[in-house]
Amino acid sequence: MKATAKAHTNIALIKYWGKRNEEIILPTNNSLSLTLDGFYTETTVALHEDYTEDHFILDGQPVVGEQYKRVTTFLDLIRKLAGKNIYADVRSINNVPTAAGFASSASGFAALAAAGTKAMGIHLSEQELSRLTRQGSGSACRSIYGGFAEWRMGKENDGSDSYAVPIAPVEHWDLRVAAVILSSTMKKVSSREGMKRTVESSPFFDGWVNSIPKDLEEIKEGIKARNMEKVGSIAEANCLRMHATTLGANPPFTYWHDTTLTVMQTVKQLREQGVPAYFTIDAGPNVKVLYLPENEKTVEKVLREIPGVTDVRLSKSGQGVTYI
Ligand SMILES: O=C(O)C[C@@](O)(CF)CCOP(=O)(O)OP(=O)(O)O
C-alpha cells in the first residue's frame, strides 16, 4: 500500500513552551497557531513486505542518525495502531525554508502521520490524527487543521485528551505572515533542549505558564472579531514572555541576535507610523511578522531594507492536512 499527504507548517501565536512528559510529548500549557500556506511538506509512504527496516529520503537525500530515529520510532506507533509489522519507504519533500526557522518538523510529522496511517489502512478522525501527530513533534499536532488551531494540553497522563482542535478556518480571516530570514551563524539550542532546560531551571517558567489562560482567552476573542491590534499585541507579548524564560534558565540562553532586535524595533516603528504589524519569534533568531494584506508592500519593503536580513518570505494562512 502507498499514500501521499501534504501538510503545512504553522506559526504559534500562543507558544508551546515546556513539556510535562517528554516521552509521549505532553505540554505544560495550551498553545494556539495559524497554519501557513507558503510552507509545506509532501510525504509519500510506501509499504514493502520485504523490507527489514524503514528507509527515509528527505529532499532526495537519505536520512540517518537522530532524524531517522525520530521517523522510524514514529512509524512504530503507526505499526502498533495497525497491528502490522511492515516497513516503509518514506519520501518527503520540504517546501519549508528550514533556514527560516520554521519548525519543518511541524509540517513533516503531520504529513508523515497522515500518509503513514493511510498507507497502513488506518482511518483516523482529525482529532485522533492530531493526537498521534503530537507524539512526533508537539507543534505538528496543530498542522492537521487549516487556519487557527488550539492544542489543548489535556489533563490525562496518557495523552488521550491532548490534541489540537480547530478554532477558525482559513476563510475566516486573511491574516498574513512574513518570515524574516537572517544570516545567522549562531549555534542553535533546539526547541526540545531549550524547553527542557527552561522547565528544569528557569525561575520565570511558572510566571510564563500562569500567563497562558488569559492570553489564550483574549486572543481567541480577538481572532473571532478579526481584531488585529488585540491578536497582534497578545501574540507579541506572549512571545516575549516565552523568550524571557530562557534568560532565566541555567545556563541562561537566548535565541536572539542583533538583527533579531533590529527587526523587532522596525516592527514597532511600523506601528508608530500607523501600519499594524506585530512580531513573533520561535526557537531561533528569525522573526515572523503578522500584518494585513493591504500593508503587504510596505511591510515587505521595510523588512527587506534591514541590514542582515537575507530574505523575506510572505505567506497567507493555509489549509490543514490533505491527501494527494
Ligand atoms: O511552535 C510553538 O508553539 C513554539 C516553538 O516553536 C518554539 F518557539 C516550540 C516548537 O516545539 P517543537 O519543535 O514542536 O518541540 P517538540 O515537541 O519537542 O518536537
XYZ file of C-alpha atoms and ligand atoms in Angstrom:
343
model
C 0.000 0.000 0.000
C 1.117 3.557 -0.702
C -0.195 7.013 0.277
C 0.857 10.650 -0.134
C -0.118 13.555 2.126
C 0.638 17.280 2.252
C 0.778 19.343 5.438
C 1.667 22.949 6.102
C 3.764 24.363 8.875
C 2.202 26.626 11.478
C 3.202 29.668 13.464
C 2.334 29.744 17.154
C 0.660 32.924 18.392
C 0.419 31.437 21.900
C 3.567 29.364 22.263
C 4.008 25.765 23.270
C 6.999 26.045 25.566
C 7.519 23.298 28.115
C 6.729 19.617 28.467
C 5.224 17.803 31.436
C 6.054 14.488 29.752
C 8.993 14.126 27.364
C 8.287 10.583 26.253
C 4.807 10.993 24.794
C 5.169 14.803 24.384
C 2.639 16.332 26.761
C 2.879 20.121 27.202
C 2.745 22.316 30.293
C 0.332 24.725 28.580
C -2.172 25.119 25.774
C -0.993 26.777 22.571
C -2.603 28.338 19.507
C -1.316 28.708 15.951
C -2.033 29.818 12.414
C -1.349 27.264 9.673
C 0.625 28.834 6.810
C 0.055 28.354 3.106
C 3.578 29.115 1.977
C 5.473 26.367 3.721
C 4.616 22.673 3.490
C 5.897 19.097 3.353
C 4.709 16.417 0.947
C 5.331 12.874 2.125
C 4.790 9.501 0.442
C 4.801 6.309 2.492
C 5.075 3.038 0.535
C 4.928 -0.274 2.430
C 7.307 -3.077 1.468
C 6.800 -6.616 2.746
C 10.450 -7.454 2.008
C 11.951 -4.502 3.978
C 13.627 -5.239 7.300
C 13.782 -1.547 8.267
C 12.328 1.826 7.195
C 14.022 3.913 4.506
C 13.684 7.705 4.739
C 14.615 10.087 1.906
C 14.259 13.834 2.606
C 14.627 16.227 -0.351
C 16.348 13.478 -2.306
C 18.906 12.665 0.406
C 18.861 9.521 2.569
C 18.347 10.447 6.228
C 20.290 8.747 9.029
C 21.014 9.380 12.712
C 18.687 11.206 15.108
C 16.306 12.437 12.389
C 15.923 8.899 11.010
C 15.389 7.541 14.530
C 12.564 10.017 15.210
C 10.811 8.964 11.983
C 11.156 5.216 12.433
C 10.103 5.477 16.105
C 7.046 7.416 14.973
C 6.265 4.782 12.326
C 6.442 2.174 15.121
C 3.445 3.962 16.685
C 1.513 3.587 13.422
C 2.591 -0.047 13.046
C 1.289 -0.679 16.567
C -2.032 1.037 15.766
C -2.367 -1.054 12.581
C -1.164 -4.268 14.217
C 1.221 -4.652 11.272
C 4.947 -5.357 11.416
C 5.758 -3.940 7.980
C 8.427 -1.410 6.992
C 8.181 1.544 4.664
C 9.929 3.655 2.090
C 9.286 7.265 3.203
C 9.965 10.132 0.791
C 9.459 13.752 1.905
C 9.854 16.986 0.025
C 10.107 20.064 2.242
C 8.894 23.362 0.877
C 9.912 24.934 4.148
C 12.985 27.123 4.139
C 14.473 25.365 7.130
C 16.682 28.411 7.458
C 13.503 30.364 8.036
C 13.360 28.889 11.478
C 10.004 27.311 10.746
C 9.658 24.063 12.545
C 9.734 21.937 9.392
C 9.156 19.108 11.855
C 5.623 20.512 12.214
C 4.651 20.009 8.570
C 6.905 16.956 8.354
C 5.309 14.941 11.131
C 1.778 15.981 10.187
C 2.318 14.786 6.599
C 4.044 11.598 7.814
C 1.214 10.786 10.226
C -1.416 11.262 7.527
C 0.414 9.336 4.783
C 1.592 6.613 7.180
C -1.839 5.876 8.647
C -3.478 5.901 5.211
C -0.830 3.544 3.771
C -1.382 1.203 6.734
C -5.127 1.286 6.124
C -5.994 3.123 9.349
C -8.771 5.737 9.184
C -8.395 8.330 11.957
C -10.540 11.353 12.727
C -8.732 14.708 12.597
C -8.672 14.679 16.384
C -7.157 11.171 16.508
C -4.653 12.134 13.787
C -3.684 15.234 15.783
C -3.218 13.158 18.934
C -0.957 10.714 17.039
C 0.999 13.522 15.332
C 1.652 15.129 18.715
C 3.918 12.214 19.582
C 6.120 13.004 16.588
C 6.547 16.688 17.364
C 4.291 18.698 19.637
C 3.657 21.712 17.408
C 2.923 19.371 14.469
C -0.397 18.364 16.023
C -1.765 21.825 15.176
C -0.941 21.438 11.451
C -3.705 18.878 10.991
C -6.097 21.827 10.739
C -6.079 24.832 8.439
C -6.436 28.381 9.734
C -6.304 28.851 13.500
C -5.942 25.800 15.769
C -5.568 25.316 19.527
C -3.609 22.484 21.090
C -5.333 21.583 24.318
C -2.781 20.248 26.755
C -5.213 17.833 28.379
C -5.170 16.558 31.954
C -4.601 12.814 31.497
C -1.119 11.307 31.896
C -1.594 9.023 28.866
C -2.144 11.904 26.409
C -5.622 10.658 25.482
C -7.004 14.212 25.833
C -4.002 16.129 24.436
C -4.617 17.144 20.804
C -5.471 20.178 18.687
C -8.927 21.447 17.787
C -9.928 23.888 15.028
C -10.584 27.479 16.168
C -11.306 29.267 12.880
C -10.953 28.117 9.238
C -8.659 29.707 6.635
C -11.625 31.642 5.190
C -12.297 33.364 8.499
C -9.510 35.995 8.292
C -6.814 36.791 5.710
C -4.056 37.387 8.252
C -0.592 37.387 6.635
C 2.833 36.339 7.933
C 6.254 37.490 6.712
C 9.143 35.201 7.660
C 12.201 37.430 8.045
C 15.279 35.329 7.402
C 18.520 36.465 8.989
C 22.044 35.435 8.254
C 22.733 33.608 11.458
C 25.748 31.506 12.300
C 24.604 31.065 15.897
C 24.704 27.546 17.287
C 21.078 26.825 17.911
C 19.673 25.353 21.079
C 16.941 23.079 19.709
C 13.386 23.796 20.832
C 13.420 20.420 22.583
C 16.617 21.190 24.515
C 15.595 24.797 25.099
C 12.252 23.810 26.611
C 13.817 21.131 28.786
C 16.462 23.449 30.227
C 13.903 26.178 30.832
C 11.366 23.939 32.570
C 14.092 22.473 34.768
C 15.905 25.647 35.763
C 14.169 28.934 34.982
C 12.538 30.762 37.931
C 10.451 32.626 35.318
C 8.848 29.448 33.996
C 5.891 29.398 36.388
C 5.072 33.018 35.542
C 5.082 32.012 31.857
C 2.697 29.090 32.383
C 0.373 31.128 34.608
C 0.078 33.844 31.946
C -1.291 31.479 29.274
C -5.013 31.028 30.155
C -5.730 34.779 29.995
C -3.652 35.247 26.811
C -5.477 32.333 25.200
C -8.987 33.503 26.100
C -8.322 37.037 24.876
C -6.553 36.079 21.648
C -9.484 33.811 20.712
C -11.853 36.737 21.213
C -9.532 38.832 19.032
C -9.450 36.185 16.278
C -13.237 35.897 16.321
C -13.533 39.690 15.967
C -10.660 39.866 13.428
C -9.119 42.459 15.763
C -5.534 42.889 14.511
C -4.421 45.090 17.392
C -5.713 42.657 20.015
C -4.374 39.490 18.338
C -1.041 41.058 17.412
C -0.322 42.626 20.783
C -1.165 39.447 22.696
C 0.948 37.320 20.336
C 3.872 39.710 20.651
C 3.667 39.856 24.459
C 3.309 36.073 24.688
C 6.416 35.581 22.549
C 8.387 37.995 24.752
C 7.282 36.176 27.900
C 8.327 32.851 26.376
C 11.781 34.175 25.482
C 12.135 35.809 28.920
C 12.090 32.327 30.449
C 15.256 31.371 28.544
C 17.167 34.304 30.031
C 16.438 32.894 33.496
C 17.478 29.327 32.663
C 20.697 27.757 33.906
C 22.822 28.252 31.925
C 20.954 31.263 30.538
C 20.484 31.478 26.784
C 18.652 33.469 24.159
C 17.694 32.732 20.580
C 18.013 36.378 19.574
C 20.928 38.148 17.979
C 21.451 41.774 16.962
C 19.403 41.667 13.775
C 16.556 39.973 15.631
C 16.309 43.045 17.846
C 16.561 45.395 14.868
C 13.634 43.654 13.209
C 11.604 43.860 16.433
C 12.286 47.607 16.671
C 11.437 48.097 12.997
C 8.093 46.380 13.521
C 7.337 48.733 16.412
C 8.270 51.722 14.206
C 5.854 50.454 11.556
C 3.106 50.556 14.188
C 4.081 54.095 15.198
C 3.677 55.015 11.525
C 0.192 53.550 11.562
C 0.953 50.191 9.935
C -0.461 47.383 12.136
C 2.402 44.855 12.293
C 3.406 42.563 15.150
C 6.300 40.130 15.609
C 6.645 36.639 16.998
C 9.802 34.550 17.349
C 10.277 30.830 17.909
C 13.340 28.765 18.842
C 15.704 30.672 16.572
C 16.849 34.185 15.614
C 14.367 34.615 12.751
C 11.357 36.862 13.190
C 7.836 36.330 11.837
C 5.767 39.439 11.266
C 1.955 39.458 11.327
C 0.324 42.018 9.021
C -2.777 42.682 6.925
C -2.995 42.234 3.132
C -3.377 45.970 2.458
C 0.014 46.605 4.064
C 1.907 43.815 2.336
C 4.005 46.013 0.029
C 5.052 48.416 2.797
C 5.832 45.669 5.284
C 7.890 43.627 2.819
C 9.841 46.679 1.596
C 10.704 47.895 5.096
C 11.764 44.423 6.271
C 13.936 43.765 3.222
C 15.844 47.016 3.835
C 17.055 45.924 7.286
C 20.821 45.161 7.206
C 21.411 41.488 7.998
C 18.086 40.355 6.555
C 18.812 37.834 3.795
C 15.242 37.090 2.710
C 11.591 37.806 3.487
C 9.106 35.020 2.718
C 5.429 36.021 2.597
C 2.641 33.622 3.486
C -1.118 33.555 3.772
C -2.951 31.274 6.143
C -3.067 27.714 4.894
C -5.156 24.568 4.697
C -4.900 21.582 7.008
C -3.500 18.208 6.012
C -4.650 16.851 2.624
C -4.193 13.543 0.790
C -2.826 13.664 -2.739
O 5.597 26.230 17.894
C 5.471 26.604 19.105
O 4.407 26.520 19.749
C 6.670 27.213 19.815
C 8.014 26.576 19.432
O 8.126 26.602 18.021
C 9.214 27.278 19.985
F 9.152 28.529 19.987
C 8.077 25.196 20.022
C 8.182 24.130 18.998
O 8.479 22.941 19.673
P 8.535 21.546 18.892
O 9.571 21.637 17.805
O 7.150 21.165 18.431
O 9.042 20.599 20.053
P 8.909 19.014 20.187
O 7.528 18.707 20.737
O 9.991 18.663 21.174
O 9.139 18.418 18.825
